[in-house]
Coordinates of C-alpha atoms and ligand atoms in Angstrom, one line a residue:
M19 CA 128.2 94.1 125.4
S20 CA 126.3 96.3 127.9
A21 CA 122.7 95.6 128.8
P22 CA 120.1 97.4 126.7
E23 CA 117.9 100.1 128.1
S24 CA 114.8 99.1 129.9
A25 CA 112.6 101.0 127.4
L26 CA 113.9 98.8 124.6
L27 CA 113.4 95.7 126.6
G28 CA 109.8 96.7 127.4
A29 CA 109.2 97.4 123.7
C30 CA 110.6 94.0 122.8
R31 CA 108.4 92.3 125.4
D32 CA 105.3 94.0 124.0
R33 CA 106.2 93.0 120.5
R34 CA 106.6 89.4 121.5
A35 CA 103.2 89.6 123.2
R36 CA 101.7 90.8 119.9
V37 CA 103.2 87.9 118.0
L38 CA 101.9 85.5 120.7
Q39 CA 98.4 87.1 120.6
H40 CA 98.4 86.8 116.8
L41 CA 99.4 83.1 116.9
R42 CA 96.7 82.4 119.4
A43 CA 94.1 84.1 117.2
Q44 CA 95.2 81.6 114.5
G45 CA 94.6 78.6 116.8
G46 CA 97.9 78.6 118.7
G47 CA 101.3 77.7 117.4
V48 CA 105.0 78.3 117.6
A49 CA 107.1 81.1 116.1
I50 CA 110.9 80.6 115.5
V51 CA 113.0 83.6 114.7
P52 CA 116.8 83.0 114.5
T53 CA 119.3 85.8 114.4
A54 CA 121.8 86.3 111.5
P55 CA 124.7 83.9 111.0
E56 CA 128.3 85.2 111.3
A57 CA 129.9 85.6 107.9
M58 CA 133.5 84.9 107.0
R59 CA 135.2 87.6 104.9
N60 CA 138.3 85.6 104.0
R61 CA 139.9 82.6 105.6
D62 CA 139.4 83.0 109.3
S63 CA 138.6 86.8 109.3
D64 CA 135.0 87.6 109.6
Y65 CA 132.8 90.5 108.6
P66 CA 131.8 92.7 111.5
Y67 CA 128.8 90.9 113.0
R68 CA 125.3 92.4 112.5
H69 CA 122.3 90.8 114.1
D70 CA 119.1 89.9 112.2
S71 CA 116.7 92.9 112.2
Y72 CA 113.6 90.8 113.0
F73 CA 115.3 88.9 115.8
Y74 CA 116.6 92.2 117.3
Y75 CA 113.2 93.8 117.0
L76 CA 111.8 91.0 119.3
T77 CA 114.7 90.6 121.7
G78 CA 117.2 93.5 121.8
F79 CA 119.8 90.7 121.9
T80 CA 122.8 91.2 119.6
E81 CA 124.9 88.1 120.1
P82 CA 125.2 85.6 117.2
E83 CA 124.0 82.0 117.3
A84 CA 120.7 82.8 119.0
V85 CA 117.2 81.7 118.3
L86 CA 113.9 83.1 119.7
V87 CA 111.1 80.6 120.1
L88 CA 107.6 81.9 121.1
V89 CA 105.0 79.3 122.1
A90 CA 101.4 80.3 122.1
G91 CA 99.9 77.5 124.1
A92 CA 96.5 75.9 123.9
A93 CA 93.7 77.3 126.1
G94 CA 94.7 77.2 129.7
E95 CA 98.4 76.9 128.9
G96 CA 100.6 79.9 129.3
D97 CA 102.7 81.6 126.6
R98 CA 106.4 81.0 126.7
S99 CA 109.1 83.2 125.3
I100 CA 112.3 81.2 125.0
L101 CA 115.8 82.2 124.0
F102 CA 118.5 79.8 122.8
C103 CA 121.9 81.4 122.9
R104 CA 125.6 80.6 123.2
P105 CA 126.6 79.2 126.6
K106 CA 129.1 81.0 128.8
H107 CA 132.6 79.9 127.8
E108 CA 135.7 81.2 129.6
E109 CA 138.2 80.6 126.8
R110 CA 136.0 81.9 124.0
E111 CA 135.2 85.0 126.0
I112 CA 138.9 85.7 126.4
W113 CA 139.2 85.6 122.6
D114 CA 135.9 87.0 121.4
G115 CA 134.4 88.9 124.3
F116 CA 131.6 88.7 126.8
R117 CA 128.6 86.4 126.4
F118 CA 125.5 86.7 128.5
G119 CA 124.9 83.0 128.5
P120 CA 121.4 81.6 129.0
E121 CA 120.9 82.6 132.6
G122 CA 122.3 86.1 132.2
A123 CA 120.2 86.6 129.0
R124 CA 117.1 85.4 130.7
A125 CA 117.5 87.6 133.7
T126 CA 118.6 90.7 131.7
F127 CA 116.3 90.5 128.7
G128 CA 113.2 89.1 130.4
F129 CA 112.6 85.8 128.6
D130 CA 110.6 83.1 130.4
E131 CA 113.3 80.6 129.7
A132 CA 116.7 80.5 128.1
H133 CA 118.9 77.5 127.1
S134 CA 122.2 76.8 125.5
V135 CA 121.9 76.8 121.7
E136 CA 123.8 73.6 121.8
D137 CA 120.7 71.9 123.2
I138 CA 118.3 73.2 120.6
D139 CA 117.9 70.0 118.7
K140 CA 116.9 68.2 121.9
L141 CA 114.6 71.0 123.3
L142 CA 112.9 72.5 120.3
P143 CA 111.1 69.5 118.8
P144 CA 109.0 68.9 121.9
L145 CA 107.8 72.5 121.7
L146 CA 106.5 71.8 118.2
A147 CA 104.6 68.7 119.2
N148 CA 100.8 68.9 118.8
R149 CA 100.9 72.5 117.7
A150 CA 98.7 73.5 114.7
Q151 CA 100.9 76.2 113.2
L152 CA 104.6 77.0 112.8
A153 CA 105.6 80.6 112.0
Y154 CA 109.2 81.3 110.9
P155 CA 111.1 83.1 108.1
L156 CA 109.8 80.8 105.4
A157 CA 112.4 79.9 102.8
A158 CA 114.5 82.9 103.9
T159 CA 117.8 80.9 104.0
T160 CA 118.8 77.4 103.4
D161 CA 120.1 77.1 107.0
I162 CA 116.8 78.0 108.5
D163 CA 114.8 75.7 106.2
V164 CA 117.2 72.8 106.9
N165 CA 117.0 73.3 110.7
V166 CA 113.2 73.5 110.6
R167 CA 113.1 70.4 108.5
R168 CA 115.3 68.6 111.1
W169 CA 113.1 69.8 114.0
L170 CA 109.9 68.8 112.2
D171 CA 111.3 65.4 111.3
A172 CA 112.0 64.8 115.0
V173 CA 108.4 65.5 115.8
R174 CA 107.2 63.3 112.9
M175 CA 109.2 60.5 114.3
Q176 CA 106.7 60.5 117.2
G177 CA 103.8 60.1 114.9
R178 CA 103.1 56.5 115.8
A179 CA 103.0 57.5 119.4
G180 CA 100.1 59.8 118.5
V181 CA 102.1 63.1 118.4
S182 CA 101.1 65.5 115.6
S183 CA 103.3 68.0 114.0
P184 CA 102.3 71.5 112.7
S185 CA 100.3 71.2 109.4
V186 CA 100.5 74.9 108.6
A187 CA 103.7 76.9 108.1
V188 CA 103.4 80.6 107.7
D189 CA 106.0 83.3 107.2
V190 CA 106.4 85.1 110.5
R191 CA 107.7 88.1 108.5
T192 CA 104.3 89.0 107.2
L193 CA 103.2 90.0 110.6
L194 CA 106.6 91.5 111.7
D195 CA 106.9 93.6 108.5
E196 CA 103.6 95.2 109.3
M197 CA 104.6 95.8 112.9
R198 CA 108.0 97.2 111.9
L199 CA 106.5 99.6 109.4
F200 CA 105.1 101.7 112.3
K201 CA 107.8 103.1 114.5
D202 CA 107.2 103.7 118.2
A203 CA 108.5 106.6 120.2
G204 CA 111.7 104.8 121.1
E205 CA 112.5 103.9 117.6
L206 CA 111.8 107.4 116.3
S207 CA 114.1 108.9 118.9
T208 CA 116.9 106.5 117.8
M209 CA 116.2 107.3 114.2
R210 CA 116.3 111.1 114.9
R211 CA 119.7 110.7 116.5
A212 CA 121.1 108.6 113.7
A213 CA 119.8 111.2 111.3
E214 CA 121.5 114.0 113.2
I215 CA 124.8 112.2 113.3
S216 CA 124.6 111.5 109.5
A217 CA 123.7 115.1 108.8
Q218 CA 126.8 116.2 110.8
A219 CA 128.9 113.8 108.8
H220 CA 127.7 115.4 105.5
V221 CA 128.5 118.8 106.9
R222 CA 132.0 117.6 107.7
A223 CA 132.5 116.2 104.2
M224 CA 131.3 119.4 102.5
R225 CA 133.7 121.4 104.7
T226 CA 136.5 119.1 103.8
S227 CA 135.9 119.0 100.1
R228 CA 138.4 120.6 97.8
A229 CA 140.0 119.8 94.4
G230 CA 142.8 117.3 94.6
L231 CA 141.3 115.1 97.3
R232 CA 140.0 111.7 96.4
E233 CA 136.5 110.2 97.0
F234 CA 137.8 107.9 99.8
H235 CA 139.1 110.9 101.7
L236 CA 135.6 112.2 102.1
E237 CA 134.4 108.7 102.9
A238 CA 137.0 108.7 105.8
E239 CA 135.5 112.0 107.1
L240 CA 132.0 110.5 107.1
L241 CA 133.1 107.4 108.9
Y242 CA 135.0 109.4 111.5
E243 CA 131.9 111.4 112.2
F244 CA 129.7 108.4 112.4
R245 CA 132.0 106.5 114.8
R246 CA 132.9 109.4 117.0
H247 CA 129.2 109.9 117.8
G248 CA 128.8 106.3 118.7
A249 CA 127.2 104.9 115.6
Q250 CA 128.2 101.2 115.3
S251 CA 128.3 101.1 111.5
V252 CA 127.3 102.5 108.2
A253 CA 123.7 101.7 107.3
Y254 CA 124.9 100.8 103.7
N255 CA 128.1 101.3 101.7
S256 CA 128.8 105.0 101.4
I257 CA 128.5 106.5 97.9
V258 CA 131.0 109.3 97.3
A259 CA 130.8 110.0 93.6
A260 CA 132.9 112.7 92.0
G261 CA 131.9 114.2 88.6
P262 CA 130.6 111.6 86.2
N263 CA 130.6 108.9 88.8
A264 CA 127.4 110.4 90.2
C265 CA 125.6 109.0 87.2
V266 CA 126.3 105.5 88.5
L267 CA 123.5 104.9 90.9
H268 CA 125.2 102.4 93.2
Y269 CA 128.7 103.8 92.9
R270 CA 131.1 103.2 95.8
A271 CA 133.6 105.7 97.1
G272 CA 136.8 105.0 95.2
P273 CA 140.1 106.7 94.3
A274 CA 138.7 109.2 91.7
E275 CA 140.0 112.7 92.2
L276 CA 137.7 115.6 93.1
R277 CA 138.1 118.2 90.4
D278 CA 137.4 121.9 90.4
G279 CA 134.2 122.6 88.6
D280 CA 132.7 119.1 89.2
L281 CA 130.0 118.1 91.6
C282 CA 130.3 115.5 94.3
L283 CA 127.4 113.3 95.3
I284 CA 127.5 111.7 98.7
D285 CA 124.8 109.2 99.7
A286 CA 125.8 108.0 103.2
G287 CA 124.1 107.3 106.5
C288 CA 125.1 105.7 109.8
E289 CA 123.4 102.8 111.6
L290 CA 122.8 103.6 115.3
D291 CA 121.6 101.0 117.7
G292 CA 120.2 99.0 114.9
Y293 CA 118.5 101.8 113.0
A294 CA 119.5 103.3 109.6
S295 CA 119.7 106.8 108.3
D296 CA 120.0 107.7 104.6
I297 CA 121.0 111.1 103.3
T298 CA 122.2 112.3 100.0
R299 CA 123.7 115.7 99.3
T300 CA 125.2 116.9 96.0
F301 CA 127.6 119.9 96.2
P302 CA 130.3 121.6 94.1
V303 CA 133.7 120.2 94.9
S304 CA 135.1 123.8 95.2
G305 CA 132.0 125.3 96.7
R306 CA 130.4 127.1 93.8
F307 CA 127.8 125.6 91.5
T308 CA 128.2 126.4 87.8
P309 CA 125.1 127.9 86.1
A310 CA 124.2 124.5 84.5
Q311 CA 124.7 122.6 87.7
R312 CA 122.7 125.2 89.6
E313 CA 119.9 124.9 87.1
L314 CA 119.5 121.2 87.5
Y315 CA 120.2 121.3 91.3
D316 CA 117.3 123.8 91.8
L317 CA 115.1 121.5 89.6
V318 CA 115.8 118.5 91.8
L319 CA 115.2 120.5 94.9
A320 CA 111.9 121.8 93.6
A321 CA 111.0 118.1 92.8
Q322 CA 111.9 117.2 96.4
E323 CA 109.8 120.1 97.8
A324 CA 106.8 118.9 95.7
A325 CA 107.2 115.4 97.1
I326 CA 107.7 116.7 100.7
A327 CA 104.4 118.7 100.4
E328 CA 102.6 115.4 99.6
T329 CA 104.2 113.4 102.4
R330 CA 101.5 113.4 105.0
A331 CA 99.0 111.0 106.6
G332 CA 96.2 109.9 104.3
V333 CA 98.0 110.4 101.0
P334 CA 98.7 107.2 99.0
Y335 CA 102.3 106.2 98.9
N336 CA 102.8 106.9 95.2
V337 CA 101.6 110.5 95.3
P338 CA 104.9 112.1 96.5
H339 CA 106.8 110.2 93.8
D340 CA 104.3 111.3 91.1
A341 CA 104.6 114.9 92.3
A342 CA 108.4 114.8 92.0
V343 CA 108.3 113.1 88.6
K344 CA 105.9 115.9 87.3
V345 CA 108.3 118.6 88.4
L346 CA 111.3 116.8 87.0
A347 CA 109.7 116.0 83.7
Q348 CA 108.6 119.6 83.2
G349 CA 112.1 120.7 84.0
M350 CA 113.5 118.3 81.5
L351 CA 111.3 119.8 78.8
D352 CA 112.2 123.4 79.9
T353 CA 116.0 122.7 79.9
G354 CA 116.0 120.8 76.6
L355 CA 117.1 117.6 78.2
L356 CA 114.0 116.3 76.6
D357 CA 113.2 117.6 73.1
R358 CA 109.7 119.0 73.0
N359 CA 109.5 118.4 69.3
K360 CA 110.1 114.7 69.8
E361 CA 108.6 114.1 73.3
G362 CA 105.6 116.3 73.1
T363 CA 103.8 117.8 76.1
L364 CA 104.3 117.1 79.9
D365 CA 101.4 114.7 79.7
D366 CA 103.0 112.9 76.8
V367 CA 106.3 112.6 78.7
L368 CA 104.5 111.3 81.8
A369 CA 102.6 108.8 79.8
S370 CA 105.6 107.5 77.7
G371 CA 107.9 107.5 80.7
S372 CA 110.7 109.1 78.6
Y373 CA 111.7 111.1 81.8
R374 CA 113.2 107.8 83.0
R375 CA 116.2 108.3 80.8
F376 CA 117.3 110.9 83.4
Y377 CA 115.3 109.8 86.4
M378 CA 115.2 106.1 86.7
H379 CA 114.5 105.3 90.4
R380 CA 111.7 105.9 92.7
T381 CA 111.5 108.9 95.0
G382 CA 111.8 106.9 98.2
H383 CA 111.5 103.8 100.3
W384 CA 110.6 102.8 103.9
L385 CA 113.4 103.4 106.3
G386 CA 113.9 101.7 109.7
M387 CA 116.2 99.0 110.9
D388 CA 117.0 98.2 107.3
V389 CA 117.8 101.0 105.0
H390 CA 115.3 99.7 102.5
D391 CA 113.0 98.8 105.3
V392 CA 110.3 96.2 105.3
G393 CA 106.6 96.9 104.9
E394 CA 104.1 96.6 102.0
Y395 CA 103.9 99.6 99.7
R396 CA 100.5 98.6 98.6
V397 CA 97.4 97.9 100.8
P398 CA 98.3 94.6 102.4
G399 CA 96.3 91.4 101.9
P400 CA 94.5 90.0 98.9
L401 CA 92.2 92.1 96.6
P402 CA 88.5 91.9 97.4
A403 CA 86.8 89.0 95.5
G404 CA 86.0 89.9 91.9
Q405 CA 88.7 92.6 91.7
E406 CA 91.7 92.2 89.5
G407 CA 95.0 94.0 88.9
E408 CA 97.4 95.5 91.3
R409 CA 96.4 96.4 94.9
P410 CA 96.1 100.1 95.5
W411 CA 99.0 102.1 97.0
R412 CA 98.7 102.2 100.7
P413 CA 97.9 105.6 102.4
L414 CA 100.7 107.1 104.5
E415 CA 100.1 106.9 108.3
P416 CA 101.7 108.5 111.3
G417 CA 104.7 106.6 112.5
M418 CA 105.9 105.5 109.1
V419 CA 109.3 106.7 108.1
L420 CA 110.4 107.1 104.5
T421 CA 113.1 108.8 102.4
I422 CA 112.4 111.5 99.8
E423 CA 115.1 111.3 97.2
P424 CA 114.5 112.6 93.7
G425 CA 117.5 113.0 91.3
I426 CA 118.6 113.6 87.8
Y427 CA 121.5 111.8 86.0
V428 CA 122.7 113.0 82.6
R429 CA 124.9 110.8 80.5
P430 CA 126.5 112.3 77.4
A431 CA 124.6 111.9 74.2
E432 CA 124.3 113.8 71.0
D433 CA 120.7 114.8 71.6
V434 CA 121.5 116.2 75.1
P435 CA 122.7 119.8 75.6
E436 CA 126.5 119.4 76.4
R437 CA 126.5 121.8 79.3
Y438 CA 124.5 119.1 81.3
W439 CA 126.7 116.2 80.4
H440 CA 128.0 114.1 83.4
I441 CA 125.9 115.9 85.9
G442 CA 124.4 113.6 88.5
I443 CA 122.4 115.1 91.3
R444 CA 120.3 113.5 94.1
I445 CA 118.9 115.1 97.2
E446 CA 117.7 112.8 99.9
D447 CA 116.1 113.4 103.3
D448 CA 114.4 111.1 105.8
A449 CA 110.8 112.0 106.8
V450 CA 108.5 110.8 109.6
V451 CA 104.9 110.9 108.7
T452 CA 102.7 112.7 111.2
S453 CA 99.1 113.8 111.2
G454 CA 100.3 117.2 109.9
E455 CA 103.3 118.1 107.8
C456 CA 106.0 115.4 107.7
E457 CA 109.0 115.8 110.0
L458 CA 112.3 116.0 108.1
I459 CA 114.9 114.5 110.5
T460 CA 117.9 115.1 108.3
R461 CA 118.0 118.8 107.8
G462 CA 121.0 119.3 110.1
V463 CA 122.8 119.5 106.8
P464 CA 121.8 122.3 104.4
V465 CA 120.0 121.5 101.3
K466 CA 119.5 124.9 99.4
A467 CA 122.2 125.7 96.9
D468 CA 122.9 129.1 98.5
E469 CA 123.2 127.5 102.0
I470 CA 125.6 124.8 100.7
E471 CA 127.7 127.5 99.1
A472 CA 127.7 129.5 102.3
L473 CA 128.7 126.5 104.3
M474 CA 131.6 125.7 101.9
R475 CA 132.8 129.3 101.6
G476 CA 135.3 128.9 104.3
N477 CA 136.9 125.8 102.6
G478 CA 140.6 126.3 102.0
G479 CA 140.8 128.6 105.0
S480 CA 141.1 128.1 108.7
S481 CA 137.5 126.8 109.1
R482 CA 138.5 123.4 107.8
Ligands
LIG24 N1 121.3 104.7 100.0 C1 120.4 103.8 99.5 C2 119.2 104.6 99.0 O1 119.3 105.8 98.9 O2 118.2 104.0 98.6
LIG25 MN1 117.5 106.0 100.1
LIG26 MN1 120.6 107.0 100.0

C-alpha cells in the first residue's frame, strides 16, 4: 500500500482534533474506533478487504486489525492519538503484502503513538483508567462489545486500588455521522472523480448493449471501466436488469438475455479511494424507446427534474421527494396507470399513497463513503420540551451530497394498461448541495431519451 496524500492526512488529523475537542467539552474521555474485520468467503478464501468507514475517516489507514484510540486528557494533560496496528512480519508480508507496522504508521500517518495490536489488551485498559467517558461504536458488533467489556473489566479490577472506570458510554458514531454528512473539498473532489468514472462506465454499457447479450456481459463492461480508471471496487452490487427484472428493486446482474424491444436498467457505481458513486440509467436494449417506454421515461425524467429544482440549501430534505412524487402521481393518473374513477384526484392519490404501487422507494439518500451514507435526515437531537411527534426534516446545507433517483415500476395486472407491463425505469444522479443550484456530478452519461438514443445509434457498427 502506498502512503496516502498529505491533504488526506491533514484532514484526518483535523477530524481527530474535532473528536478530541468534543470529548473534552463533555468532561474528557477516550474514544475507541476499530476498523472492520476481515471476512472469510469460504474456507480460507476471504472477501476483498474493505476498511471501516469511520476508522478510515479518522485515519486514512486501510490495513485490517487496527484500532484508533483518542484520549482527551484532563486539564493540563495533552491529547493523544494512538494507533494499534499489525506488527511488521516478514513471512506474512511475503504472503499478504506490505504492512506499515506501528513505527511506519506513526511516522507516515501522524499519530502521537502507535503500538502492535497484539499489545492492546495490556496497553488499552490503563488509558481508560480514571476517565469519565468512553465513546465507541456502541453495540455495533459483538466483537467490539466483547473487547470493550474485557478492557473495562481490566480497569474495574483496579477498583480496590482506587482506580475508577468510565461511568458513561456514548456512541461515537453520533458525532462522526454529523461530521461525515458535510463533505470537505478533498472529499468532494474524490466523489466527483468517482462519479465521472461511473458515468463513463454507464456510457460504455449503453454502447455495448444489443439484443442477445446477457446482463452479466454489461456488468463486465462496467467493472472493466471502474477498474481501468483506478477504482478499487464497486460501491455496491451492480444491478443490470433486463426487461421485467427492472421491476425487482434489488435485482443483481444475472444471466437473463437482453431482448430487442425491452429496456435495460443499470444501477451501478464505483468506489474510489473510499468514496461511493451511485448512478442509474435505463435505456432501450436496441437503442430505440417504444412509445410506451418513452412516455414513462419522460415522466420519470420530469419527476427527477422537479426534485433537482428543489435540491438546494435551505430546503427541507423531504421537499425534493415530495416534488418528484407529485409529478409521478399526476403522470400515473394521466397515463391510466391509476384509474381516476377509483383513485380520485391528484390530492386523493397523494393522501392515500396509492402511487406507491408503482413508486415504492424514496427519491434519494445521503451519499459518501457508504452508498447509503450516514447522517440524520431529520433535525438532529431531541424535540424541544413539550413537543411531540416526529422531528422536522432537516434543511439541506452546502457540502451535503445526496442522490436524486425517482422511478416507476409496473408489474402486470388486469387493471393496468398492458402496454406498460413489465416496464421498470429509474433515473439516478448524484448531487452536491451548494448555496445555489445543486451540482450534478454524474451527468457524464446522458439522461434525456433523445441523447441516449443518439449515443446508442452507432451500436452494432464500428463505434462499439
Ligand atoms: N444503488 C443503491 C441505491 O440506489 O440506493
Ligand atoms: Mn441510490
Ligand atoms: Mn443506485
